[in-house]
Structure formats: structure tokens, C-alpha cells
């Protein structure tokens, strides 16, 4: 079967189409004929080689989020799954393939109203958005800033915060056009990447959901209200400066909090319940999935070039 692997760490050209033999699902696993494969930010980081110290090797097949039809089940899995359309999390790799393997615990049936492409746009990001907000103890009426809102996590966070009844939903983005689209999704204020650019934006925020981190992260502590919480859910801008804790302590009188959030720490039944609810909401048109582009699997290099160029608003999806 066709797959895409990292032949060489570095730029997108290090990705290559290969032919591999599929394997039967092991105990507790299913095999899925993929219809749609999400291109995640973490795939790009792994491809760059930045995570080599964490055990990622050249030859790795990237991709963690797929949707398609179950074709076979391993021991211990109900054979009734065969033929079902599903969304699945394959882990930190193994998704850029025609036939993916996933543990049954990470497989969800797709409602008939949701396409495979929409499912891989929403499946992971919606859960990060939902639990990221709850990790920040977000509550009704509070002012929220979503930093790095133009990606799939930010887009979902904006929608959820607006729906739940945030007092304000500000976003950072690098382009007017993206700002316009984010307003359509529920943003009330559009700021530039440094958090400036709109005179009537709130002076402070109760919650900042930060997809970016990086060198500028500590400057956003200044934008927290008393008792404000900044939760880092991503690090597309790299690591914050090593002394960022000093900046946090400088705001001691404001009782600010900083936290990281990873969906991996959410118990699987809770993730599943929220995902099911979000799939249903998307099927009813109550949550928008934003698909930047759908490309054939063999164009994974182009997909990664677009990711590297910062061109992507929402999600790029590959189809085998
Ligand atoms: N917490 C979890 O459980 C979890 C799960 C999956 C993934 N992640 C993490 O989430 C991140 C990917 O999220 P995503 O796909 O939503 O993001 P993304 O699409 O990669 O980036 C979001 C936006 O951030 C802005 N941006 C990019 N680089 C920037 C920089 N250097 N400074 C300021 N803004 C910058 C860009 O928008 P503008 O150009 O418009 O500013 C970009 O569209 C990764 O770090 C990944 O590891 C976390």
C-alpha cells in the first residue's frame, strides 16, 4: 500500500512516497481504509527532526488523525466494527497511509452527517479547545484571548468560547483576512501577533489560550486580569524564554496562573464523550470545520510546504 515517510529530517522534500505492506491489526486494534488524513503541526515538527531526541527516526510515517472505514479487527474487538465509518487517533505517527492501524479505544463512529474530511479537521483540535478552556477554568462572561487563533485549535477555541458566552473573544493573527474569518466564527476583537491593534479591545483577559508560546509569551502575562490564567496548549512559536517564570513572579500581586495543557492527560472516556458531542454538533452545522485544502496523499510535500510557509488557515487534509 501507498504511504508517506520521512526519508530525511529537515525540509518538506524529506518526505517521500513509499510502498509498504499492510499488516493485520493486533489484539485490541482495528485496520482502517483511510478516506481522510489530517496534517497536524506536530507532523511538521517531527519531520524537521526537532524531536529526534524523543525517539523519532528517519523512516517514520507521520500523521495521527485519520477517518475512513474499518476493514478488519484484531482479537478482542467486536467484528461489528467492520464496515463502520470511523474517526481514529493513530498516535504520533502511522497516519499517512492507505490502511491505518489504531487501538479501538481511540476509534469513534462517524455520524452520517459528518464527512471524513471534516472529522479529521475537528477530531483532535476540538478536544484540545474544549479541555483547554476547562483547564483554564473559563466561565461565563469572562474575557478570552486566543493567541495563534488561525490554526485548527484556535478556530475551535474561538467558536466554543463564543458559544459558551465569553464576555469577549479576542484573537491574535497576522492577517486582516484571517481576522475577518475569525470574526465570522465568533471573535469580537482582532489583534496582531503582539496583542495590539484594536483600540477598543479589552484592557485585560481572564483567560489566554496560547497555541504559540515562544519568546513573546511572557509579554502576554501583562495582559492578564487579576486572577487571570494563561494556558499553553501548543508551542508553534517555539519554547518560551527560560526565565519566563521571573516575569510571572513579577506579576505576583495579580495572582496570575500559568499552566500547560495536553489532551493526553484527559481520561479517554471524557475525550470520547466530548468528541462525539462535537461531531454531532458539526453534523448539525453548530460547529464550523475549516478545511484549508484537500490534497492527494502523494502531495504530502506540498502540504508540508504550505504548513512551513504559514499559509494554512484551519486544516490541510490528505486523501489517499
Ligand atoms: N495541547 C494538546 O493536547 C495538543 C494536541 C495537538 C497539538 N498540539 C499543539 O498545537 C500546536 C498546533 O496547533 P494548530 O494546528 O492549531 O496551530 P498552527 O496552525 O500550526 O498555528 C496557529 C497559528 O499560529 C500563528 N503563528 C505561527 N507561528 C507563529 C509565531 N512564531 N508567532 C506568533 N504566531 C504564530 C499562525 O497564525 P497567524 O499567521 O495568523 O498569526 C498560525 O496559523 C502545536 O504546537 C502542537 O504540538 C497540542
mmCIF file of C-alpha atoms and ligand atoms in Angstrom:
data_model
loop_
_atom_site.group_PDB
_atom_site.id
_atom_site.type_symbol
_atom_site.label_atom_id
_atom_site.label_comp_id
_atom_site.label_asym_id
_atom_site.label_seq_id
_atom_site.Cartn_x
_atom_site.Cartn_y
_atom_site.Cartn_z
ATOM 1 C CA UNK A 1 0.000 0.000 0.000
ATOM 2 C CA UNK A 2 0.967 3.595 -0.526
ATOM 3 C CA UNK A 3 2.396 5.538 2.410
ATOM 4 C CA UNK A 4 4.428 8.696 3.009
ATOM 5 C CA UNK A 5 7.507 8.500 5.213
ATOM 6 C CA UNK A 6 10.244 10.850 6.385
ATOM 7 C CA UNK A 7 13.213 9.797 4.275
ATOM 8 C CA UNK A 8 15.388 12.559 5.686
ATOM 9 C CA UNK A 9 14.828 15.018 8.558
ATOM 10 C CA UNK A 10 14.707 18.677 7.557
ATOM 11 C CA UNK A 11 12.524 20.366 4.925
ATOM 12 C CA UNK A 12 9.300 19.071 3.352
ATOM 13 C CA UNK A 13 11.294 17.489 0.500
ATOM 14 C CA UNK A 14 12.484 14.925 3.043
ATOM 15 C CA UNK A 15 9.042 13.314 2.761
ATOM 16 C CA UNK A 16 8.744 10.534 0.224
ATOM 17 C CA UNK A 17 6.037 8.220 -1.112
ATOM 18 C CA UNK A 18 6.821 4.592 -0.356
ATOM 19 C CA UNK A 19 5.171 1.244 -0.909
ATOM 20 C CA UNK A 20 4.771 -0.813 2.254
ATOM 21 C CA UNK A 21 2.949 -3.990 3.052
ATOM 22 C CA UNK A 22 -0.008 -3.598 5.364
ATOM 23 C CA UNK A 23 -0.289 -5.695 8.486
ATOM 24 C CA UNK A 24 -3.226 -7.293 10.238
ATOM 25 C CA UNK A 25 -4.491 -5.450 13.328
ATOM 26 C CA UNK A 26 -3.120 -6.877 16.578
ATOM 27 C CA UNK A 27 -5.174 -7.521 19.702
ATOM 28 C CA UNK A 28 -7.362 -4.525 20.543
ATOM 29 C CA UNK A 29 -6.660 -2.804 17.222
ATOM 30 C CA UNK A 30 -8.561 -2.138 14.004
ATOM 31 C CA UNK A 31 -7.430 -1.570 10.457
ATOM 32 C CA UNK A 32 -8.941 1.418 8.635
ATOM 33 C CA UNK A 33 -9.063 2.148 4.904
ATOM 34 C CA UNK A 34 -8.318 5.863 5.113
ATOM 35 C CA UNK A 35 -10.521 8.400 3.390
ATOM 36 C CA UNK A 36 -9.026 11.493 5.021
ATOM 37 C CA UNK A 37 -5.789 12.143 6.913
ATOM 38 C CA UNK A 38 -5.233 15.300 8.971
ATOM 39 C CA UNK A 39 -1.921 17.129 8.611
ATOM 40 C CA UNK A 40 -1.007 18.223 12.118
ATOM 41 C CA UNK A 41 1.502 20.780 13.368
ATOM 42 C CA UNK A 42 3.277 18.011 15.239
ATOM 43 C CA UNK A 43 3.855 16.120 11.938
ATOM 44 C CA UNK A 44 5.846 19.127 10.749
ATOM 45 C CA UNK A 45 7.894 19.283 13.925
ATOM 46 C CA UNK A 46 8.677 15.548 13.734
ATOM 47 C CA UNK A 47 9.645 15.891 10.052
ATOM 48 C CA UNK A 48 12.040 18.728 10.890
ATOM 49 C CA UNK A 49 14.000 16.371 13.146
ATOM 50 C CA UNK A 50 13.408 18.541 16.236
ATOM 51 C CA UNK A 51 12.010 15.558 18.106
ATOM 52 C CA UNK A 52 14.785 13.103 17.224
ATOM 53 C CA UNK A 53 15.845 13.144 20.879
ATOM 54 C CA UNK A 54 12.398 11.746 21.729
ATOM 55 C CA UNK A 55 12.925 8.608 19.670
ATOM 56 C CA UNK A 56 11.611 9.706 16.257
ATOM 57 C CA UNK A 57 13.781 8.240 13.490
ATOM 58 C CA UNK A 58 14.078 8.750 9.750
ATOM 59 C CA UNK A 59 11.706 6.288 8.084
ATOM 60 C CA UNK A 60 8.902 7.403 10.432
ATOM 61 C CA UNK A 61 5.436 7.604 8.853
ATOM 62 C CA UNK A 62 3.817 10.822 10.182
ATOM 63 C CA UNK A 63 0.130 11.532 10.823
ATOM 64 C CA UNK A 64 -2.009 10.902 13.895
ATOM 65 C CA UNK A 65 -5.563 11.549 12.797
ATOM 66 C CA UNK A 66 -7.485 9.597 10.158
ATOM 67 C CA UNK A 67 -11.046 8.867 9.110
ATOM 68 C CA UNK A 68 -12.290 6.055 6.906
ATOM 69 C CA UNK A 69 -13.852 2.612 7.049
ATOM 70 C CA UNK A 70 -12.870 -0.267 9.331
ATOM 71 C CA UNK A 71 -11.720 -3.208 7.208
ATOM 72 C CA UNK A 72 -10.503 -5.671 9.854
ATOM 73 C CA UNK A 73 -10.399 -6.082 13.622
ATOM 74 C CA UNK A 74 -7.880 -7.759 15.923
ATOM 75 C CA UNK A 75 -8.613 -10.162 18.759
ATOM 76 C CA UNK A 76 -10.875 -8.748 21.405
ATOM 77 C CA UNK A 77 -12.576 -6.235 19.108
ATOM 78 C CA UNK A 78 -16.221 -6.676 18.149
ATOM 79 C CA UNK A 79 -16.343 -7.730 14.452
ATOM 80 C CA UNK A 80 -19.410 -5.484 14.083
ATOM 81 C CA UNK A 81 -16.921 -2.608 13.659
ATOM 82 C CA UNK A 82 -16.021 -3.920 10.181
ATOM 83 C CA UNK A 83 -17.638 -1.695 7.574
ATOM 84 C CA UNK A 84 -18.245 1.203 10.010
ATOM 85 C CA UNK A 85 -17.136 4.706 9.075
ATOM 86 C CA UNK A 86 -14.904 5.975 11.848
ATOM 87 C CA UNK A 87 -12.522 8.662 13.056
ATOM 88 C CA UNK A 88 -9.334 7.428 14.763
ATOM 89 C CA UNK A 89 -6.243 8.660 16.527
ATOM 90 C CA UNK A 90 -3.278 6.540 15.451
ATOM 91 C CA UNK A 91 -0.794 8.099 17.883
ATOM 92 C CA UNK A 92 2.262 10.170 16.965
ATOM 93 C CA UNK A 93 2.507 8.544 13.549
ATOM 94 C CA UNK A 94 1.197 5.929 11.171
ATOM 95 C CA UNK A 95 -1.497 8.111 9.608
ATOM 96 C CA UNK A 96 -0.074 8.973 6.159
ATOM 97 C CA UNK A 97 -1.124 5.601 4.737
ATOM 98 C CA UNK A 98 -3.889 3.966 2.740
ATOM 99 C CA UNK A 99 -4.550 1.458 5.518
ATOM 100 C CA UNK A 100 -4.035 2.704 9.094
ATOM 101 C CA UNK A 101 -3.954 0.789 12.361
ATOM 102 C CA UNK A 102 -5.472 2.262 15.529
ATOM 103 C CA UNK A 103 -6.320 0.998 19.025
ATOM 104 C CA UNK A 104 -10.082 0.517 19.371
ATOM 105 C CA UNK A 105 -10.075 2.842 22.409
ATOM 106 C CA UNK A 106 -9.173 5.712 20.049
ATOM 107 C CA UNK A 107 -11.778 4.870 17.397
ATOM 108 C CA UNK A 108 -15.145 6.623 17.155
ATOM 109 C CA UNK A 109 -18.063 6.026 14.817
ATOM 110 C CA UNK A 110 -18.759 8.952 12.490
ATOM 111 C CA UNK A 111 -22.281 10.308 12.269
ATOM 112 C CA UNK A 112 -23.637 10.011 8.734
ATOM 113 C CA UNK A 113 -23.886 13.811 8.630
ATOM 114 C CA UNK A 114 -20.103 14.337 9.023
ATOM 115 C CA UNK A 115 -17.602 13.851 6.201
ATOM 116 C CA UNK A 116 -14.256 12.154 6.783
ATOM 117 C CA UNK A 117 -12.510 15.414 5.860
ATOM 118 C CA UNK A 118 -14.493 17.372 8.456
ATOM 119 C CA UNK A 119 -13.871 14.681 11.065
ATOM 120 C CA UNK A 120 -10.063 14.939 10.836
ATOM 121 C CA UNK A 121 -10.350 18.718 10.968
ATOM 122 C CA UNK A 122 -12.307 18.612 14.210
ATOM 123 C CA UNK A 123 -11.359 15.360 15.953
ATOM 124 C CA UNK A 124 -8.196 16.379 17.804
ATOM 125 C CA UNK A 125 -8.465 20.152 17.775
ATOM 126 C CA UNK A 126 -11.998 20.262 19.190
ATOM 127 C CA UNK A 127 -10.966 18.234 22.207
ATOM 128 C CA UNK A 128 -7.911 20.419 22.858
ATOM 129 C CA UNK A 129 -10.114 23.516 22.596
ATOM 130 C CA UNK A 130 -12.782 22.148 24.938
ATOM 131 C CA UNK A 131 -10.479 20.825 27.645
ATOM 132 C CA UNK A 132 -8.009 23.693 27.231
ATOM 133 C CA UNK A 133 -10.792 26.100 28.176
ATOM 134 C CA UNK A 134 -11.888 23.961 31.096
ATOM 135 C CA UNK A 135 -8.250 23.599 32.247
ATOM 136 C CA UNK A 136 -8.202 27.412 32.307
ATOM 137 C CA UNK A 137 -11.370 27.322 34.476
ATOM 138 C CA UNK A 138 -13.070 29.512 31.880
ATOM 139 C CA UNK A 139 -16.524 30.617 32.952
ATOM 140 C CA UNK A 140 -19.442 32.551 31.542
ATOM 141 C CA UNK A 141 -18.851 36.224 30.842
ATOM 142 C CA UNK A 142 -15.064 36.090 31.105
ATOM 143 C CA UNK A 143 -12.811 37.769 28.536
ATOM 144 C CA UNK A 144 -10.752 35.300 26.493
ATOM 145 C CA UNK A 145 -7.759 35.866 24.226
ATOM 146 C CA UNK A 146 -6.830 33.107 21.782
ATOM 147 C CA UNK A 147 -3.197 33.502 20.760
ATOM 148 C CA UNK A 148 -2.467 31.826 17.414
ATOM 149 C CA UNK A 149 -6.165 31.585 16.557
ATOM 150 C CA UNK A 150 -5.773 30.833 12.836
ATOM 151 C CA UNK A 151 -4.948 27.147 13.305
ATOM 152 C CA UNK A 152 -7.408 24.339 13.866
ATOM 153 C CA UNK A 153 -7.108 24.508 17.686
ATOM 154 C CA UNK A 154 -7.601 28.279 17.760
ATOM 155 C CA UNK A 155 -10.556 28.158 15.382
ATOM 156 C CA UNK A 156 -12.332 25.654 17.629
ATOM 157 C CA UNK A 157 -11.428 27.587 20.796
ATOM 158 C CA UNK A 158 -12.894 30.793 19.361
ATOM 159 C CA UNK A 159 -16.142 29.047 18.468
ATOM 160 C CA UNK A 160 -16.506 27.278 21.810
ATOM 161 C CA UNK A 161 -15.684 30.374 23.877
ATOM 162 C CA UNK A 162 -18.195 32.423 21.863
ATOM 163 C CA UNK A 163 -20.917 29.773 22.171
ATOM 164 C CA UNK A 164 -20.455 29.291 25.891
ATOM 165 C CA UNK A 165 -20.874 33.035 26.405
ATOM 166 C CA UNK A 166 -17.487 34.687 26.798
ATOM 167 C CA UNK A 167 -17.596 38.385 27.623
ATOM 168 C CA UNK A 168 -15.147 38.962 24.772
ATOM 169 C CA UNK A 169 -13.213 36.683 22.420
ATOM 170 C CA UNK A 170 -10.073 38.390 21.161
ATOM 171 C CA UNK A 171 -7.675 36.687 18.753
ATOM 172 C CA UNK A 172 -4.154 37.258 17.523
ATOM 173 C CA UNK A 173 -3.450 36.738 13.841
ATOM 174 C CA UNK A 174 -1.047 38.059 11.223
ATOM 175 C CA UNK A 175 -3.603 38.960 8.542
ATOM 176 C CA UNK A 176 -6.720 41.101 8.102
ATOM 177 C CA UNK A 177 -8.380 38.422 6.005
ATOM 178 C CA UNK A 178 -7.860 35.828 8.748
ATOM 179 C CA UNK A 179 -9.187 38.346 11.250
ATOM 180 C CA UNK A 180 -12.326 38.739 9.170
ATOM 181 C CA UNK A 181 -12.825 34.990 9.009
ATOM 182 C CA UNK A 182 -12.243 34.640 12.748
ATOM 183 C CA UNK A 183 -14.866 37.327 13.403
ATOM 184 C CA UNK A 184 -17.316 35.238 11.335
ATOM 185 C CA UNK A 185 -16.549 32.341 13.701
ATOM 186 C CA UNK A 186 -17.218 34.377 16.841
ATOM 187 C CA UNK A 187 -14.177 36.581 17.543
ATOM 188 C CA UNK A 188 -15.120 40.003 18.874
ATOM 189 C CA UNK A 189 -11.664 41.646 18.628
ATOM 190 C CA UNK A 190 -8.782 41.045 16.219
ATOM 191 C CA UNK A 191 -5.240 41.828 17.340
ATOM 192 C CA UNK A 192 -1.849 41.494 15.697
ATOM 193 C CA UNK A 193 0.631 38.881 16.867
ATOM 194 C CA UNK A 194 1.922 41.151 19.620
ATOM 195 C CA UNK A 195 -1.591 41.581 21.004
ATOM 196 C CA UNK A 196 -2.019 45.162 19.751
ATOM 197 C CA UNK A 197 -4.046 46.741 17.004
ATOM 198 C CA UNK A 198 -7.585 47.373 18.199
ATOM 199 C CA UNK A 199 -8.310 50.391 20.340
ATOM 200 C CA UNK A 200 -11.489 49.055 21.938
ATOM 201 C CA UNK A 201 -10.099 45.599 22.762
ATOM 202 C CA UNK A 202 -10.335 44.631 26.445
ATOM 203 C CA UNK A 203 -7.501 46.019 28.557
ATOM 204 C CA UNK A 204 -7.071 42.612 30.169
ATOM 205 C CA UNK A 205 -8.184 38.987 29.831
ATOM 206 C CA UNK A 206 -9.342 36.426 32.352
ATOM 207 C CA UNK A 207 -8.158 33.573 30.159
ATOM 208 C CA UNK A 208 -5.485 33.364 27.477
ATOM 209 C CA UNK A 209 -5.377 30.160 25.449
ATOM 210 C CA UNK A 210 -1.924 30.180 23.901
ATOM 211 C CA UNK A 211 -1.149 27.995 20.879
ATOM 212 C CA UNK A 212 2.102 29.868 20.199
ATOM 213 C CA UNK A 213 4.318 30.108 23.362
ATOM 214 C CA UNK A 214 7.789 31.254 22.082
ATOM 215 C CA UNK A 215 9.865 34.275 23.066
ATOM 216 C CA UNK A 216 6.863 36.619 23.265
ATOM 217 C CA UNK A 217 4.801 34.525 25.655
ATOM 218 C CA UNK A 218 5.848 36.371 28.846
ATOM 219 C CA UNK A 219 4.646 39.699 27.411
ATOM 220 C CA UNK A 220 1.125 38.248 27.461
ATOM 221 C CA UNK A 221 1.247 37.873 31.252
ATOM 222 C CA UNK A 222 0.867 41.692 31.240
ATOM 223 C CA UNK A 223 -2.498 41.231 29.505
ATOM 224 C CA UNK A 224 -3.966 39.014 32.207
ATOM 225 C CA UNK A 225 -6.566 40.457 34.568
ATOM 226 C CA UNK A 226 -6.197 39.838 38.300
ATOM 227 C CA UNK A 227 -6.699 36.068 38.827
ATOM 228 C CA UNK A 228 -6.108 35.589 35.085
ATOM 229 C CA UNK A 229 -4.953 32.239 33.684
ATOM 230 C CA UNK A 230 -2.691 31.642 30.680
ATOM 231 C CA UNK A 231 -2.779 28.071 29.401
ATOM 232 C CA UNK A 232 -0.225 26.983 26.814
ATOM 233 C CA UNK A 233 -1.872 24.374 24.564
ATOM 234 C CA UNK A 234 0.791 24.493 21.842
ATOM 235 C CA UNK A 235 4.213 25.871 21.009
ATOM 236 C CA UNK A 236 4.140 26.728 17.298
ATOM 237 C CA UNK A 237 6.418 29.702 18.081
ATOM 238 C CA UNK A 238 8.923 27.512 19.943
ATOM 239 C CA UNK A 239 9.837 27.422 23.614
ATOM 240 C CA UNK A 240 9.337 30.466 25.864
ATOM 241 C CA UNK A 241 12.477 32.069 27.314
ATOM 242 C CA UNK A 242 13.947 30.048 30.164
ATOM 243 C CA UNK A 243 13.357 32.882 32.644
ATOM 244 C CA UNK A 244 9.644 33.346 31.898
ATOM 245 C CA UNK A 245 8.864 32.368 35.476
ATOM 246 C CA UNK A 246 10.584 35.576 36.598
ATOM 247 C CA UNK A 247 8.055 37.576 34.600
ATOM 248 C CA UNK A 248 5.222 35.569 36.100
ATOM 249 C CA UNK A 249 6.513 36.236 39.617
ATOM 250 C CA UNK A 250 6.832 39.949 38.785
ATOM 251 C CA UNK A 251 3.029 39.940 38.487
ATOM 252 C CA UNK A 252 2.670 38.259 41.902
ATOM 253 C CA UNK A 253 0.134 40.865 43.082
ATOM 254 C CA UNK A 254 -2.245 39.872 40.270
ATOM 255 C CA UNK A 255 -2.473 36.217 41.408
ATOM 256 C CA UNK A 256 -1.842 35.038 37.852
ATOM 257 C CA UNK A 257 -1.605 31.400 36.838
ATOM 258 C CA UNK A 258 0.358 29.693 34.079
ATOM 259 C CA UNK A 259 -0.337 26.120 33.026
ATOM 260 C CA UNK A 260 0.335 23.793 30.155
ATOM 261 C CA UNK A 261 -2.408 21.582 28.819
ATOM 262 C CA UNK A 262 -2.135 18.325 26.886
ATOM 263 C CA UNK A 263 -5.213 16.376 25.829
ATOM 264 C CA UNK A 264 -3.214 13.234 26.631
ATOM 265 C CA UNK A 265 -3.953 13.857 30.309
ATOM 266 C CA UNK A 266 -7.718 13.718 29.779
ATOM 267 C CA UNK A 267 -9.217 10.324 30.500
ATOM 268 C CA UNK A 268 -10.219 8.521 27.322
ATOM 269 C CA UNK A 269 -13.966 8.250 28.155
ATOM 270 C CA UNK A 270 -14.147 12.021 28.699
ATOM 271 C CA UNK A 271 -12.329 12.737 25.407
ATOM 272 C CA UNK A 272 -14.629 10.306 23.633
ATOM 273 C CA UNK A 273 -17.788 11.875 25.062
ATOM 274 C CA UNK A 274 -16.750 15.392 24.047
ATOM 275 C CA UNK A 275 -15.634 14.279 20.588
ATOM 276 C CA UNK A 276 -18.950 12.500 19.971
ATOM 277 C CA UNK A 277 -20.836 15.600 21.064
ATOM 278 C CA UNK A 278 -18.698 17.838 18.820
ATOM 279 C CA UNK A 279 -19.065 15.505 15.815
ATOM 280 C CA UNK A 280 -22.831 15.650 16.281
ATOM 281 C CA UNK A 281 -22.743 19.456 16.657
ATOM 282 C CA UNK A 282 -20.644 19.786 13.487
ATOM 283 C CA UNK A 283 -23.048 17.478 11.666
ATOM 284 C CA UNK A 284 -25.891 19.814 12.673
ATOM 285 C CA UNK A 285 -23.885 22.825 11.479
ATOM 286 C CA UNK A 286 -23.455 24.222 15.001
ATOM 287 C CA UNK A 287 -19.642 23.978 14.844
ATOM 288 C CA UNK A 288 -17.754 25.008 11.718
ATOM 289 C CA UNK A 289 -14.844 22.915 10.493
ATOM 290 C CA UNK A 290 -12.371 24.981 8.495
ATOM 291 C CA UNK A 291 -10.597 22.971 5.808
ATOM 292 C CA UNK A 292 -7.796 24.909 4.174
ATOM 293 C CA UNK A 293 -7.277 22.467 1.323
ATOM 294 C CA UNK A 294 -7.627 18.790 0.458
ATOM 295 C CA UNK A 295 -4.621 17.288 -1.321
ATOM 296 C CA UNK A 296 -3.780 13.770 -2.513
ATOM 297 C CA UNK A 297 -1.582 11.778 -0.102
ATOM 298 C CA UNK A 298 1.269 11.767 -2.608
ATOM 299 C CA UNK A 299 1.307 15.585 -2.378
ATOM 300 C CA UNK A 300 2.317 15.496 1.284
ATOM 301 C CA UNK A 301 5.448 17.505 0.396
ATOM 302 C CA UNK A 302 3.257 20.341 -0.915
ATOM 303 C CA UNK A 303 1.062 20.134 2.197
ATOM 304 C CA UNK A 304 4.121 20.499 4.433
ATOM 305 C CA UNK A 305 5.482 23.347 2.281
ATOM 306 C CA UNK A 306 2.213 25.193 2.847
ATOM 307 C CA UNK A 307 2.406 24.489 6.572
ATOM 308 C CA UNK A 308 6.017 25.746 6.702
ATOM 309 C CA UNK A 309 5.056 28.878 4.764
ATOM 310 C CA UNK A 310 2.344 29.700 7.324
ATOM 311 C CA UNK A 311 -0.273 29.656 4.566
ATOM 312 C CA UNK A 312 -2.721 27.379 6.292
ATOM 313 C CA UNK A 313 -5.947 28.691 7.868
ATOM 314 C CA UNK A 314 -7.566 25.711 9.546
ATOM 315 C CA UNK A 315 -6.518 22.242 8.474
ATOM 316 C CA UNK A 316 -4.874 20.657 5.433
ATOM 317 C CA UNK A 317 -6.247 17.204 4.739
ATOM 318 C CA UNK A 318 -4.696 14.421 2.640
ATOM 319 C CA UNK A 319 -6.724 11.818 0.784
ATOM 320 C CA UNK A 320 -5.242 8.532 -0.447
HETATM 321 N N1 LIG B 1 -2.400 20.511 23.814
HETATM 322 C C1 LIG B 1 -2.606 19.418 23.084
HETATM 323 O O1 LIG B 1 -3.106 18.386 23.555
HETATM 324 C C2 LIG B 1 -2.205 19.437 21.655
HETATM 325 C C3 LIG B 1 -2.700 18.486 20.753
HETATM 326 C C4 LIG B 1 -2.326 18.586 19.408
HETATM 327 C C5 LIG B 1 -1.442 19.584 19.012
HETATM 328 N N2 LIG B 1 -0.949 20.460 19.935
HETATM 329 C C6 LIG B 1 -0.023 21.524 19.579
HETATM 330 O O2 LIG B 1 -0.777 22.577 18.978
HETATM 331 C C7 LIG B 1 0.055 23.253 18.049
HETATM 332 C C8 LIG B 1 -0.601 23.244 16.678
HETATM 333 O O3 LIG B 1 -1.877 23.869 16.743
HETATM 334 P P1 LIG B 1 -2.565 24.432 15.428
HETATM 335 O O4 LIG B 1 -2.508 23.380 14.373
HETATM 336 O O5 LIG B 1 -3.871 24.996 15.807
HETATM 337 O O6 LIG B 1 -1.588 25.614 15.101
HETATM 338 P P2 LIG B 1 -0.969 26.121 13.711
HETATM 339 O O7 LIG B 1 -1.993 26.067 12.665
HETATM 340 O O8 LIG B 1 0.324 25.421 13.461
HETATM 341 O O9 LIG B 1 -0.636 27.647 14.114
HETATM 342 C C9 LIG B 1 -1.634 28.520 14.591
HETATM 343 C C10 LIG B 1 -1.350 29.921 14.169
HETATM 344 O O10 LIG B 1 -0.330 30.483 14.983
HETATM 345 C C11 LIG B 1 0.236 31.600 14.292
HETATM 346 N N3 LIG B 1 1.692 31.508 14.402
HETATM 347 C C12 LIG B 1 2.504 30.592 13.835
HETATM 348 N N4 LIG B 1 3.781 30.818 14.178
HETATM 349 C C13 LIG B 1 3.765 31.890 14.980
HETATM 350 C C14 LIG B 1 4.781 32.616 15.669
HETATM 351 N N5 LIG B 1 6.076 32.280 15.572
HETATM 352 N N6 LIG B 1 4.411 33.679 16.433
HETATM 353 C C15 LIG B 1 3.105 34.038 16.531
HETATM 354 N N7 LIG B 1 2.090 33.395 15.885
HETATM 355 C C16 LIG B 1 2.430 32.331 15.150
HETATM 356 C C17 LIG B 1 -0.214 31.489 12.836
HETATM 357 O O11 LIG B 1 -1.283 32.408 12.595
HETATM 358 P P3 LIG B 1 -1.054 33.901 12.088
HETATM 359 O O12 LIG B 1 -0.027 33.853 10.987
HETATM 360 O O13 LIG B 1 -2.399 34.311 11.621
HETATM 361 O O14 LIG B 1 -0.573 34.683 13.273
HETATM 362 C C18 LIG B 1 -0.794 30.092 12.770
HETATM 363 O O15 LIG B 1 -1.810 29.974 11.815
HETATM 364 C C19 LIG B 1 1.393 22.533 18.046
HETATM 365 O O16 LIG B 1 2.276 23.196 18.941
HETATM 366 C C20 LIG B 1 1.025 21.147 18.559
HETATM 367 O O17 LIG B 1 2.111 20.480 19.146
HETATM 368 C C21 LIG B 1 -1.336 20.408 21.235
#
